[in-house]
Coordinates of C-alpha atoms in Angstrom, one line a residue:
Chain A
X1239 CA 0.0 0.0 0.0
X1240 CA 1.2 3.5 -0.9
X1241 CA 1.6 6.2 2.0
X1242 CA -1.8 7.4 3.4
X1243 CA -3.7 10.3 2.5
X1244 CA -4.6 12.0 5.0
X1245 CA -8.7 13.3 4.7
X1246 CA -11.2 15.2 5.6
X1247 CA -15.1 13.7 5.0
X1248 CA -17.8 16.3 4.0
X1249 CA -21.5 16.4 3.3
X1250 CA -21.7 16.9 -0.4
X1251 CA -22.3 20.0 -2.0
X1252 CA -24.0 20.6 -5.2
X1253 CA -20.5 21.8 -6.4
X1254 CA -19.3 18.5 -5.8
X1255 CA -22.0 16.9 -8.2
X1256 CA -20.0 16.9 -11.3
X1257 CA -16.3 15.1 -9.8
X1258 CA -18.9 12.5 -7.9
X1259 CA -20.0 11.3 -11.2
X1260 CA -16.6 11.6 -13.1
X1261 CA -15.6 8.9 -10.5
X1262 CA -18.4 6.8 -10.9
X1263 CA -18.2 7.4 -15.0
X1264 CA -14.3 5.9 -14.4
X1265 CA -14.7 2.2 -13.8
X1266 CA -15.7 -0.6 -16.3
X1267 CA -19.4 -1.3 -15.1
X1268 CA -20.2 2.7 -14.0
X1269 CA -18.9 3.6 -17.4
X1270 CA -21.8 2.6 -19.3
X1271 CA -24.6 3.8 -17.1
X1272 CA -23.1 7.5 -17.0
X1273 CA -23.1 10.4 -19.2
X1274 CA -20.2 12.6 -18.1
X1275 CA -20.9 15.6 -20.3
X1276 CA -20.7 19.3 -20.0
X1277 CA -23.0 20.3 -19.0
X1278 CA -23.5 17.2 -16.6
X1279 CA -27.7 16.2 -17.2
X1280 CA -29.5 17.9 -15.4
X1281 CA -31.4 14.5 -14.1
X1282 CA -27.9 14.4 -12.1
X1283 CA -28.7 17.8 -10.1
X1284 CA -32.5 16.7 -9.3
X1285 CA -30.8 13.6 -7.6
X1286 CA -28.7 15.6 -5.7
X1287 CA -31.6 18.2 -4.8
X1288 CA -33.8 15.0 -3.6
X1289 CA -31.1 13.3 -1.3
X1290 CA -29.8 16.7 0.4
X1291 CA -33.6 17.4 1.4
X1292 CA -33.5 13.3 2.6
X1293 CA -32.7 13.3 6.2
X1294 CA -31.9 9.6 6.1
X1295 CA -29.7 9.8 3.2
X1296 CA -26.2 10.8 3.4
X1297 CA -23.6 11.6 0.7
X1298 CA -20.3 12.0 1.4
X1299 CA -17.0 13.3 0.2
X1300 CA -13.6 13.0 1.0
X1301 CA -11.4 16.0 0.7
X1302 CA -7.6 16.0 0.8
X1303 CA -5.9 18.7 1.7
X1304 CA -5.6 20.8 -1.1
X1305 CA -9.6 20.9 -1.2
X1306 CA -9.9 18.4 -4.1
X1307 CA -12.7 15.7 -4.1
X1308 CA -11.2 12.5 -3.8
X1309 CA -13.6 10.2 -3.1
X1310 CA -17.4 9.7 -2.0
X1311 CA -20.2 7.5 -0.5
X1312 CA -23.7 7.1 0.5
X1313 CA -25.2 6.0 3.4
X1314 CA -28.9 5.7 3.5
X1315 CA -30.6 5.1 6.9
X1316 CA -33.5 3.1 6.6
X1317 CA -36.5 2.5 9.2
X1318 CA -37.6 -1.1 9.4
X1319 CA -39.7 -3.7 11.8
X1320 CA -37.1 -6.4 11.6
X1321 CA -34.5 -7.1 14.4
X1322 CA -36.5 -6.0 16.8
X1323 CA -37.2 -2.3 15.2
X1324 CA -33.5 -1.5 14.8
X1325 CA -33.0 0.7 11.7
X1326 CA -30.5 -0.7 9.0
X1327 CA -27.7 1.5 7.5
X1328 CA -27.3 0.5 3.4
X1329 CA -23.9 1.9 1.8
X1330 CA -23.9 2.8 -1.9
X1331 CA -21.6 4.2 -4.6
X1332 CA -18.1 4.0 -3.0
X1333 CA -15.4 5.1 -5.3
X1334 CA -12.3 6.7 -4.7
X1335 CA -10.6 8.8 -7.4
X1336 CA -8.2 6.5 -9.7
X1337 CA -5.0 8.6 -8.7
X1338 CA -5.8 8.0 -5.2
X1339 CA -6.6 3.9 -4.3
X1340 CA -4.7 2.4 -1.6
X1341 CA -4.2 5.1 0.0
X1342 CA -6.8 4.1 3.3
X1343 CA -9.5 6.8 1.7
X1344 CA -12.0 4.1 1.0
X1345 CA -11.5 2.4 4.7
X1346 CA -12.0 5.9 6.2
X1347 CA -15.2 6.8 3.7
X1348 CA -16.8 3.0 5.3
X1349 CA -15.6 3.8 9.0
X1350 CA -17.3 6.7 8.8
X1351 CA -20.6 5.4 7.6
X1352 CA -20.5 2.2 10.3
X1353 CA -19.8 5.2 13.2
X1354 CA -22.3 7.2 11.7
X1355 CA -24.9 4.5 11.5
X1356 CA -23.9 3.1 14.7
X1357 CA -25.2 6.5 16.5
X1358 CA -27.9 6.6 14.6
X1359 CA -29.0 2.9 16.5
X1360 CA -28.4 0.4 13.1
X1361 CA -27.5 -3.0 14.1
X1362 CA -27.0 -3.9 10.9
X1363 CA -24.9 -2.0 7.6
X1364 CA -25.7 -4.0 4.4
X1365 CA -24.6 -3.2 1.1
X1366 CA -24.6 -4.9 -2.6
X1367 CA -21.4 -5.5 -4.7
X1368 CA -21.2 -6.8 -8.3
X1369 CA -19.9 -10.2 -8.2
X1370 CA -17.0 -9.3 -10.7
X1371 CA -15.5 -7.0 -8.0
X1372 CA -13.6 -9.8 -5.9
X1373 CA -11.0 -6.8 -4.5
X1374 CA -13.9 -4.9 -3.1
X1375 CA -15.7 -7.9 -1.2
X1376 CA -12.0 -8.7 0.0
X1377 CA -11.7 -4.9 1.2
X1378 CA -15.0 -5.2 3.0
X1379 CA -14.1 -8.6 4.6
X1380 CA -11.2 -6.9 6.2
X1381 CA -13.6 -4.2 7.5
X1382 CA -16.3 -6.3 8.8
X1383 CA -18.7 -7.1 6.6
X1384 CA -19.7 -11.2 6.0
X1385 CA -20.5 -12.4 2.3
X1386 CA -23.9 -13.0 3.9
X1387 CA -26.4 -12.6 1.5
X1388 CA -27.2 -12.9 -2.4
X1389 CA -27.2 -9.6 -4.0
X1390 CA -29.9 -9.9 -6.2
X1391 CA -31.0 -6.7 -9.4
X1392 CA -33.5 -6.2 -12.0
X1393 CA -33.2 -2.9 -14.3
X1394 CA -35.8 -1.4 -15.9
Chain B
X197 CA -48.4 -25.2 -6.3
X198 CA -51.7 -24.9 -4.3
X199 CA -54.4 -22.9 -5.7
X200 CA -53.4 -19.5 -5.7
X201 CA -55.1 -17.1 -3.1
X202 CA -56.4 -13.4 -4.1
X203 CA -55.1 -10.8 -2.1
X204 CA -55.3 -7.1 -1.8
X205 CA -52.6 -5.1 -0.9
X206 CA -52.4 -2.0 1.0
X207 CA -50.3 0.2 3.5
X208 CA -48.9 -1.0 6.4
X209 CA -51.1 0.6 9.5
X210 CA -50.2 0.3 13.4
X211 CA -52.4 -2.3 14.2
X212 CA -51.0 -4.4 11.7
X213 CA -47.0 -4.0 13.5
X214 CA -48.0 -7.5 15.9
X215 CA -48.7 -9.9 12.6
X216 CA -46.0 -8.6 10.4
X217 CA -43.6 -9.0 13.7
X218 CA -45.0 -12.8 13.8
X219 CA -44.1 -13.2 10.6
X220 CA -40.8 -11.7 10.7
X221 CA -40.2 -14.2 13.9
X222 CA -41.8 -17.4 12.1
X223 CA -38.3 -18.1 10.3
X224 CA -35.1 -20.2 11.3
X225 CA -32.7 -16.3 10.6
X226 CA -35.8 -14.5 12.2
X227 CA -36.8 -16.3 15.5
X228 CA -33.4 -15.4 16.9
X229 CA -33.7 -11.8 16.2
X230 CA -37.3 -10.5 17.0
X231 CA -39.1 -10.4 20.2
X232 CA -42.6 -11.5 20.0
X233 CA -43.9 -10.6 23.1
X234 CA -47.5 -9.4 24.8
X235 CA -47.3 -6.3 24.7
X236 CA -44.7 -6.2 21.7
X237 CA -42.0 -4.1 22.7
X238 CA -42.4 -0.5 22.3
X239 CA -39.2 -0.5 19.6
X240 CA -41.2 -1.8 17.1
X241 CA -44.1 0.6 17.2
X242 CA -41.7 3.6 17.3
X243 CA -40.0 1.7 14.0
X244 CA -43.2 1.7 12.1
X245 CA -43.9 6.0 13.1
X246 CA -40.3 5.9 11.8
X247 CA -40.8 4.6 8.7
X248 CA -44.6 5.6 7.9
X249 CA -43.7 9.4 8.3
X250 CA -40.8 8.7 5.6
X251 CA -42.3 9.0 2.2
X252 CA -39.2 7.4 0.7
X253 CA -40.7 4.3 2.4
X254 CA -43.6 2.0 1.8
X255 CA -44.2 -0.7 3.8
X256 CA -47.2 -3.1 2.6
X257 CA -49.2 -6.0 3.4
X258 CA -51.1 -8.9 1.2
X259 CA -55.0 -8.9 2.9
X260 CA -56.7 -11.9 2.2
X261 CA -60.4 -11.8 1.6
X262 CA -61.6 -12.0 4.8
X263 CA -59.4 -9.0 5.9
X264 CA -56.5 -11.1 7.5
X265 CA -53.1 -10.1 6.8
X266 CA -51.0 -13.0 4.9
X267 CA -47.8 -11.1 4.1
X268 CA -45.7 -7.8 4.1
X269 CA -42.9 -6.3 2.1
X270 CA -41.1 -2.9 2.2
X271 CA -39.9 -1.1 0.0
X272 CA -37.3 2.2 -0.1
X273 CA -37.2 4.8 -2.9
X274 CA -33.4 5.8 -3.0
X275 CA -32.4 8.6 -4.8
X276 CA -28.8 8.7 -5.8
X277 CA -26.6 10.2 -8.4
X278 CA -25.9 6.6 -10.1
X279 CA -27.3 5.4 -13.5
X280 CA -27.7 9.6 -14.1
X281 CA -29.6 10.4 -11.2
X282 CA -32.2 7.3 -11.3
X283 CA -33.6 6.0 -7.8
X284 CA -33.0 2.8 -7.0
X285 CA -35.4 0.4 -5.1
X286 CA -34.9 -2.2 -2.7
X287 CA -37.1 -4.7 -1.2
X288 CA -36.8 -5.8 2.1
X289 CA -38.5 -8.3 4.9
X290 CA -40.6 -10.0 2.2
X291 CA -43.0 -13.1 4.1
X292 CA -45.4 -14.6 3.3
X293 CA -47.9 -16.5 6.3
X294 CA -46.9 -20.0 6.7
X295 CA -50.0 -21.6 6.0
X296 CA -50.2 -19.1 2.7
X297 CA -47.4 -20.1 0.9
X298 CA -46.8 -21.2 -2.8
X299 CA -50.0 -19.3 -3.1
X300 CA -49.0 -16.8 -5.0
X301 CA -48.9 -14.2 -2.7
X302 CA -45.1 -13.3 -2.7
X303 CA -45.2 -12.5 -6.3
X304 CA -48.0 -10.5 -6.0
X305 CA -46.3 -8.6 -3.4
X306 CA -42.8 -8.0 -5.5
X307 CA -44.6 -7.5 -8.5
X308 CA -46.6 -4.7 -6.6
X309 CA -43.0 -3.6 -5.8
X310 CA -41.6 -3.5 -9.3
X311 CA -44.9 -1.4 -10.3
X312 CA -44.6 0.8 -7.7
X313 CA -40.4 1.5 -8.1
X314 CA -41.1 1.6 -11.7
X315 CA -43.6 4.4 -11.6
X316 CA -41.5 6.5 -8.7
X317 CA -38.6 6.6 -11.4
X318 CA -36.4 3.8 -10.8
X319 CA -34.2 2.0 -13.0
X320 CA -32.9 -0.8 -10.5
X321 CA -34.5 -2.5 -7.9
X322 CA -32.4 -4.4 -5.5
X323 CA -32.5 -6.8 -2.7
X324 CA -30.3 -9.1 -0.8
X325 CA -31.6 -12.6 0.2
X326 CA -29.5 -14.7 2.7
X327 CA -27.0 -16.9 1.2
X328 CA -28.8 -20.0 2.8
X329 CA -32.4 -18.9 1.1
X330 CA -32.4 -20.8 -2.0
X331 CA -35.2 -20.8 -2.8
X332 CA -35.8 -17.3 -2.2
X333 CA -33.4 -16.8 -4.7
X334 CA -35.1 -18.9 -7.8
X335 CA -38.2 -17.0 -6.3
X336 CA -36.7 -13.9 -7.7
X337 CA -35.0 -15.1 -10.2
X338 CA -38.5 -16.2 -11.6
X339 CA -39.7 -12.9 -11.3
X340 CA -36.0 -11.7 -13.4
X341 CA -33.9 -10.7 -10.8
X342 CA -30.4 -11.9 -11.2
X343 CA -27.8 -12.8 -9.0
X344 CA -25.4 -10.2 -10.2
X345 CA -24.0 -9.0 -6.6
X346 CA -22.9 -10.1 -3.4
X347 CA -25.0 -9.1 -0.1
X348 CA -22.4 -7.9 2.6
X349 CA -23.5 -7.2 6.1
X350 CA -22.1 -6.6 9.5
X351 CA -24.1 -6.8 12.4
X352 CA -23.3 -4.5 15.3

């Protein structure tokens, strides 16, 4: 692993909207699903609109010290009946910016989201990813996280 | 399959919270983690104020025809800047009564589900099944889900 970068993690601002989805546009399966124009869509913007007005959804930056965006993440907090009425924390769309990876940036984004669901009472962080990424379920074994479940999708 | 079983399905409302809990309970994974008690403990009821305020969150049951509740599912609209800005859904604590099954009823509930994510603007609905449900899995993979991710959890 290269030397540590040290960051700070941010609520996301509507500034940030356009390097978030340049780092989800850079990867093999994001890079067909994304149009990374300029303009950006504007479909992109009323996303961002409807989670910052979600109390229970959380996006997140990281930002080195020079201010630049470096990676992101999204922690959505969701209400439930099961164990006992415990909410469940789900974490979606981690990427860290290509120039950046193993440098610890992706272990701090998911610490941060299992501290920040912790305190907001989850028993229970879940999250979905593609079976192809065998680096990423290895990185979330050594946070945690069981290969539990079956990640199941359908798309419209 | 037996003869399949005609079902209504509607919005979640308090006095329903002690049958869905049963059925959440009446499961090998479930029985360990819920707490079906008289009265049912108060964490459950403040769970389902939780999640009925949240209009990101719909949680459902099947109603048989003599007004008996046979099975629940919830679902979450989650918007996100992925796939340009699309929601995603996901489906979660999906049972069906044990003397109701193979009925029919648990499609009707996910394909109530699809409908529903479909019209709110999603392009994805997700799920994760436990790694021991097998036949929860060619459930949805009847319905065209596919087992394209893994399910990671940690439990706190």
């Amino acid at each position: 692993m290269a030397r540590g970068l040290q960051v700070t993690i941010r609520p996301a601002r509507r500034d940030d909207v356009h390097f978030i989805v340049s780092m989800l546009a850079d990867d093999p399966l994001g890079s067909a699903r994304e149009r990374l124009e300029h303009p950006l869509p504007q479909s992109y913007f009323r996303a961002f609109e409807a989670l910052d007005r979600d109390p229970n959804i959380e996006l997140v930056v990281a930002q080195d010290g020079e201010g630049s965006v470096v990676g992101c993440l999204q922690l959505c907090i969701l209400p439930g009946l099961s164990s006992q009425g415990a909410s469940r924390g789900l974490i979606e769309d981690v990427r860290v910016a290509s120039h950046c990876r193993s440098r610890g940036i992706g272990e701090e984004l998911v610490q941060w989201a299992l501290g920040q669901a912790r305190a907001r009472g989850c028993k229970l962080v879940e999250l979905l990813t593609h079976h192809t990424r065998s680096d990423a379920q290895r990185f979330y074994e050594r946070l945690g996280f069981a290969r539990s479940h079956v990640g199941m999708t359908i798309r419209f």
